[in-house]
XYZ file of C-alpha atoms in Angstrom:
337
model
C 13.740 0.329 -3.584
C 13.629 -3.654 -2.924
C 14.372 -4.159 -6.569
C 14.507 -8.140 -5.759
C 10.598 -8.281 -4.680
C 8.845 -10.971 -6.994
C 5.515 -9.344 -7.903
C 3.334 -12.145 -10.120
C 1.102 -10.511 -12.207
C -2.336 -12.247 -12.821
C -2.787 -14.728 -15.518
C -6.627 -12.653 -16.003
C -4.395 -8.868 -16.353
C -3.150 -10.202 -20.217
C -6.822 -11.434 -21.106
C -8.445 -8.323 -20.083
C -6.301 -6.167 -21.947
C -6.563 -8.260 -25.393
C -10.716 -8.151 -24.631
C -10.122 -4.063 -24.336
C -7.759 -4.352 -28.247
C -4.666 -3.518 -26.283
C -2.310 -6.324 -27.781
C -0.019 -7.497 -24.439
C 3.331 -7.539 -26.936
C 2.919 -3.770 -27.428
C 2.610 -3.557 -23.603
C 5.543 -5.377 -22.973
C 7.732 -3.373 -25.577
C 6.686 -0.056 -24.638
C 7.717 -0.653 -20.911
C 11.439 -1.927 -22.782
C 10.760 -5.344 -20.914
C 11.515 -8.936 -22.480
C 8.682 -10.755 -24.191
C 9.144 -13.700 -22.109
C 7.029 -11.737 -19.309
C 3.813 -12.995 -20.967
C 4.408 -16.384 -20.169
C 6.534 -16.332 -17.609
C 4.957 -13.059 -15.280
C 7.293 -12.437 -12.341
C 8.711 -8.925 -11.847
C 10.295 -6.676 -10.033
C 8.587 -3.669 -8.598
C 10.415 -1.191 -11.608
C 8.832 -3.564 -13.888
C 5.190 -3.623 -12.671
C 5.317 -0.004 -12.842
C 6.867 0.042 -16.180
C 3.483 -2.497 -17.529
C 1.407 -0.277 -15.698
C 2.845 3.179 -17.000
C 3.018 1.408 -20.720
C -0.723 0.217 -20.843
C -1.521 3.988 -19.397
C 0.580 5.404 -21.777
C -1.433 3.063 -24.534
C -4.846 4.218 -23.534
C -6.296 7.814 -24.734
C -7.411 8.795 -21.430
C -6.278 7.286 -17.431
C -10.299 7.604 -16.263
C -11.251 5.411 -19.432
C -8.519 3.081 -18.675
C -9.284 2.372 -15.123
C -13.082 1.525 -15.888
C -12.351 -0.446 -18.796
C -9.733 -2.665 -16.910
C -12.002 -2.810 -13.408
C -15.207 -3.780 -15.001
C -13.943 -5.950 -18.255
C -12.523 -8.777 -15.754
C -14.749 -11.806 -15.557
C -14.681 -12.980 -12.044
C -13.879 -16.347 -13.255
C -10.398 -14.684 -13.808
C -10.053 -13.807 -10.478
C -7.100 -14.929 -9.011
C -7.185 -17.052 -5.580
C -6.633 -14.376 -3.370
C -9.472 -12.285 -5.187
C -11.831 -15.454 -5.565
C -11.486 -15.307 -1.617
C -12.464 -11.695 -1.272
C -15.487 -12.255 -4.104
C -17.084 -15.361 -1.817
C -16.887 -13.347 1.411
C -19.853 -13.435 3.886
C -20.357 -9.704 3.435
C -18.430 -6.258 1.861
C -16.714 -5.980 5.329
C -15.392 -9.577 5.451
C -14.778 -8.928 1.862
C -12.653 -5.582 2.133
C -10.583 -7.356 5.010
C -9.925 -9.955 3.102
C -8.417 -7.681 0.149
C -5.917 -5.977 2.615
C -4.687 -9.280 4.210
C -4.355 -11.182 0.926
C -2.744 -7.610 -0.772
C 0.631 -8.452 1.151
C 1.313 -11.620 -1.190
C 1.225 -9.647 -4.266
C 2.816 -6.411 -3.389
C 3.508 -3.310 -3.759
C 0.190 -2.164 -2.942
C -0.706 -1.687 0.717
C -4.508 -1.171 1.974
C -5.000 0.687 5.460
C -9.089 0.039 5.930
C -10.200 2.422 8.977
C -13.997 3.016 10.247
C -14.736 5.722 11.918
C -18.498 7.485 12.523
C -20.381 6.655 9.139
C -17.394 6.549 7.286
C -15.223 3.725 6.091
C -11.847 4.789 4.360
C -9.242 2.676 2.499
C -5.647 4.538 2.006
C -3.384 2.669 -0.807
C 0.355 2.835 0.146
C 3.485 1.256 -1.090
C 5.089 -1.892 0.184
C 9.296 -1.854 -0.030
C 9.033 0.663 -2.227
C 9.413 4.548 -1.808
C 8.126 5.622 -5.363
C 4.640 5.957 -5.918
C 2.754 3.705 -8.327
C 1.547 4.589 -11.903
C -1.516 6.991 -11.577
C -3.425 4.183 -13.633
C -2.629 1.638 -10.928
C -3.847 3.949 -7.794
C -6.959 4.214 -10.197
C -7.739 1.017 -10.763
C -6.397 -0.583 -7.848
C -9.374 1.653 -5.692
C -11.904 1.276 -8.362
C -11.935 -2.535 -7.836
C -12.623 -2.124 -4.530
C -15.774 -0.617 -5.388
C -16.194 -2.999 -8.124
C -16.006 -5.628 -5.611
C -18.711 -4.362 -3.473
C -20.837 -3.842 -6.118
C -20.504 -7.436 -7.804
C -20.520 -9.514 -3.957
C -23.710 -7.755 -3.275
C -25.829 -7.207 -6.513
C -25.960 -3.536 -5.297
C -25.300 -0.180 -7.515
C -22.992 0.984 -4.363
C -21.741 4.335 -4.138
C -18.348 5.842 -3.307
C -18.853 8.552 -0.399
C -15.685 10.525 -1.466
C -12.641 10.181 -3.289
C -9.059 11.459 -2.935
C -6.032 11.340 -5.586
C -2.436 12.060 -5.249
C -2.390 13.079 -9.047
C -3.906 13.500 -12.171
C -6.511 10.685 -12.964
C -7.506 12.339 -17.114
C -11.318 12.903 -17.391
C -12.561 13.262 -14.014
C -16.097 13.585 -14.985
C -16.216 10.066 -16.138
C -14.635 8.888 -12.757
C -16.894 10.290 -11.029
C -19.454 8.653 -13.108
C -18.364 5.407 -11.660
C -17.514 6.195 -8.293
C -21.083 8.137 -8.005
C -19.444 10.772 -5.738
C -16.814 13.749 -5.838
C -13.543 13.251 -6.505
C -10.339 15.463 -5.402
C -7.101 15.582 -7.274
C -4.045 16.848 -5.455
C -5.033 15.114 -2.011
C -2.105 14.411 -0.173
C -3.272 10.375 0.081
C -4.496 7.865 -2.413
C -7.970 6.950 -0.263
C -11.607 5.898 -1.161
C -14.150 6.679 1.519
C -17.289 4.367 1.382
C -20.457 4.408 3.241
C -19.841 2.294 6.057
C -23.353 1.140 6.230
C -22.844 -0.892 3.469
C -20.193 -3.162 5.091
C -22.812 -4.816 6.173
C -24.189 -5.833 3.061
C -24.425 -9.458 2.787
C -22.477 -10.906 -0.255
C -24.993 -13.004 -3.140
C -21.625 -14.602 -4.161
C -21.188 -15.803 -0.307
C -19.846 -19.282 -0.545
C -18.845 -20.946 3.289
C -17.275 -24.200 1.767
C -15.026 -22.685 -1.275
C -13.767 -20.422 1.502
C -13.098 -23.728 4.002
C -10.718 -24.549 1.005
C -8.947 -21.292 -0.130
C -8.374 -19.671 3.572
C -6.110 -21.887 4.730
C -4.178 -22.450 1.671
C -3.965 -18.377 0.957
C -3.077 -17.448 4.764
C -0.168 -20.911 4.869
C 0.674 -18.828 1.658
C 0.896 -15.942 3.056
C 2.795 -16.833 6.258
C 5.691 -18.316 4.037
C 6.079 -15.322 2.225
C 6.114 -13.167 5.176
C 8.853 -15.396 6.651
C 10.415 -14.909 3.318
C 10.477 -11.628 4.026
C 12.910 -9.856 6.984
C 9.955 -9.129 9.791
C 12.672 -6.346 10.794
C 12.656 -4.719 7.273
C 8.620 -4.120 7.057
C 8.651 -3.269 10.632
C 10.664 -0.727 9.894
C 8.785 0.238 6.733
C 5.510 0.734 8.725
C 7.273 2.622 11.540
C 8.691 5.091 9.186
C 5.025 5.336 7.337
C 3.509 6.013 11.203
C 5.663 8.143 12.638
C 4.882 11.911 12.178
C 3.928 13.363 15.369
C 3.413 10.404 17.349
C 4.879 7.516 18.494
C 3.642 3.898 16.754
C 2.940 1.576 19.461
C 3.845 -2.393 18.672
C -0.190 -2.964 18.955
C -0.768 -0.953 15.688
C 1.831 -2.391 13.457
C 1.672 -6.076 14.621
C -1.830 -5.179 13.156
C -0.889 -3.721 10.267
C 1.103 -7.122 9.701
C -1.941 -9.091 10.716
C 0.025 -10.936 13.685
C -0.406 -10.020 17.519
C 2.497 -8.050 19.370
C 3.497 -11.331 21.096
C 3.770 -13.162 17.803
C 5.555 -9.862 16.293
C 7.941 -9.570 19.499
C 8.606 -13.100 19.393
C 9.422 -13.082 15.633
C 11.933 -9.835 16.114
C 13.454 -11.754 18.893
C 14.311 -14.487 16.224
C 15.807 -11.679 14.319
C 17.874 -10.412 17.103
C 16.300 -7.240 17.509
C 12.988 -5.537 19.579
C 10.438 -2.921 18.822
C 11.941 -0.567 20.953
C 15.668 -1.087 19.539
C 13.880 -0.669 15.894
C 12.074 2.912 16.805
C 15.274 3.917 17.849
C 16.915 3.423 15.018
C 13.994 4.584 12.484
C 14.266 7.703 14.163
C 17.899 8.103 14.104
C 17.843 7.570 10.437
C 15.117 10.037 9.854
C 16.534 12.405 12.170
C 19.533 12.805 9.713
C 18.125 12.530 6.712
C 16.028 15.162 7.392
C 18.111 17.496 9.012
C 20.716 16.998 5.692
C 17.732 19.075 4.245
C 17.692 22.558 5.443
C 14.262 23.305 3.995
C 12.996 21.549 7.783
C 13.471 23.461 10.627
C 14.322 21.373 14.224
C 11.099 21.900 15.508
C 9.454 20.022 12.357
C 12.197 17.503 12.264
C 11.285 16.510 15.753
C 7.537 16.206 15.068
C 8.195 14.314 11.562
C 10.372 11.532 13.709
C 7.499 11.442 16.479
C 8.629 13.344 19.356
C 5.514 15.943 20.676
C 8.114 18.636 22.473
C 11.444 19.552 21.174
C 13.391 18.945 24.058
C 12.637 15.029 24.462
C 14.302 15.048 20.458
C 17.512 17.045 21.447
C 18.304 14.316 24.160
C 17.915 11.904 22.013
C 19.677 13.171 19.484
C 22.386 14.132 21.569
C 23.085 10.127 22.938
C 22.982 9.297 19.185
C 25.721 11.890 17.528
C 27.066 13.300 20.751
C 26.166 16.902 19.586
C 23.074 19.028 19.217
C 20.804 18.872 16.124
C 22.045 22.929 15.069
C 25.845 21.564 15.561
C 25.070 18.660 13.860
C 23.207 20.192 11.178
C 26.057 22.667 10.709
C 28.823 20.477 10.409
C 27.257 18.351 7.933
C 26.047 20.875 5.613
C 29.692 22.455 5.884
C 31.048 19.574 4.981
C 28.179 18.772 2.112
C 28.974 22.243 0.501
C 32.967 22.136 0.686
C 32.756 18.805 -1.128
């Protein structure tokens, strides 16, 4: 885990949780964090969860939590980046909006996809491999809603939602989201109908945008410098890769950049797409065969490659050795140790 990325939390989160009773010192001591976090809110990742998993832990039930949080907010709370989203042209512009302006307050990640009559957002994890508090999947998809519903006047519904885990009293959830919800789903994702993308936004407002756009994307270009280009490459390649091969087109963007701009900026770096697959895959390919519960022919698919064959090549210019040998010698070794 990046331990070192600074994740501000917004001024609004304290207010909303003193209008719900839930005093912010008892908050900050039940995550074990310093007081000073009030005032001064920069964290780490660990600590974001830890708020997160406190005020959850506060609550009676997660379902009640994530409404009371997502609908107590007065949009004149709204952060900058949010303000933006709120004053879109329409839910589409909106939603885009969200998953551009998401990557200068990580950890969360949107992937927005439409496909047929369906429109599905999938919450991930930026520089981090541990999942997020239950609470803060919860709320974090319920706002998108939220949004929809408060930029166009409109009682939207949800078409379908999926959770990773346990989310309390579903019933009420699904009271909110006005559709069915699944628990145990192998992604965090909110499908909505993608008719209503279209929806013009009653909040629509052309010359606040002309100010916050370029301010929030000048913003977000010096964080993204901040960051190493090569490290969240990597990150999205490793996300990608089961069973197929990411090309540069889909992660430059992912990163909201075109592949010349991304090629250009991993030149700067000293490094190219193809040099970076290469080395995702090695990694994976020996982390996974250190686990014996995968078998070759799954370890190949995980890393991308569609026949077995093209993997053992490779593997064999990496290590010198088949993936059995290699396998072999390094769980030998693991169990003599």
């Amino acid at each position: 885990m990046k331990s070192h990325t600074r994740i501000k939390i917004p001024e609004g989160f304290w207010a909303g949780l003193h209008q719900l009773g839930i005093a912010p010192h008892d908050v900050v001591r039940k995550a074990r964090l310093p007081l000073t976090i009030i005032t001064d809110p920069v964290v780490t990742i660990d600590q974001y969860f830890a708020i997160w998993q406190a005020y959850s832990d506060l609550i009676d039930d997660t379902a009640e939590g994530i409404i009371k949080l997502t609908t107590v907010f007065e949009t004149a709370h709204y952060p900058p980046a949010v303000l933006a989203t709120y004053h879109a042209r329409n839910y589409r512009d909106a939603l885009k909006r969200m998953a551009r302006y998401k990557r200068m307050c990580p950890p969360e990640s949107l992937r927005i996809t439409e496909e047929g009559e369906n429109c599905t957002i999938e919450l991930d994890w930026l520089y981090t491999e541990q999942p997020g508090p239950p609470l803060l999947v919860g709320i974090t998809l319920a706002f998108l809603l939220e949004l929809g519903r408060r930029g166009t006047g409109q009682p939207l519904m949800a078409r379908f939602v999926e959770f990773t885990h346990s989310m309390g009293d579903i019933q009420t959830l699904e009271a909110y989201f006005g559709c069915h919800i699944r628990i145990g789903a192998d992604y965090n994702r909110l499908t909505l109908h993608r008719g209503d993308l279209d929806l013009p936004f009653v909040s629509y407002n052309e010359e606040l945008l002309e100010i916050l756009t370029p301010v929030l994307d000048k913003s977000l270009d010096e964080q993204q410098h901040s960051h190493s280009i090569t490290e969240m490459v990597k990150w999205i390649m490793k996300r990608n890769l089961a069973g197929r091969r990411p090309d540069i087109q889909t992660v430059a963007s992912e990163l909201g950049m075109s592949d010349r701009t991304l090629q250009r900026r991993l030149n700067d770096e000293g490094t190219s797409f193809k040099h970076l697959l290469t080395q995702v895959r090695h990694d994976l390919a020996r982390e996974y065969l250190a686990d014996p519960s995968f078998d070759i022919k799954e370890v190949a698919f995980m890393i991308g490659y569609e026949d077995q064959n093209s993997f053992y090549r490779a593997f064999r210019i990496w290590e010198g050795d088949t993936p059995a040998n290699w396998r072999t010698e390094h769980l030998g070794a693991d169990s003599i140790h």
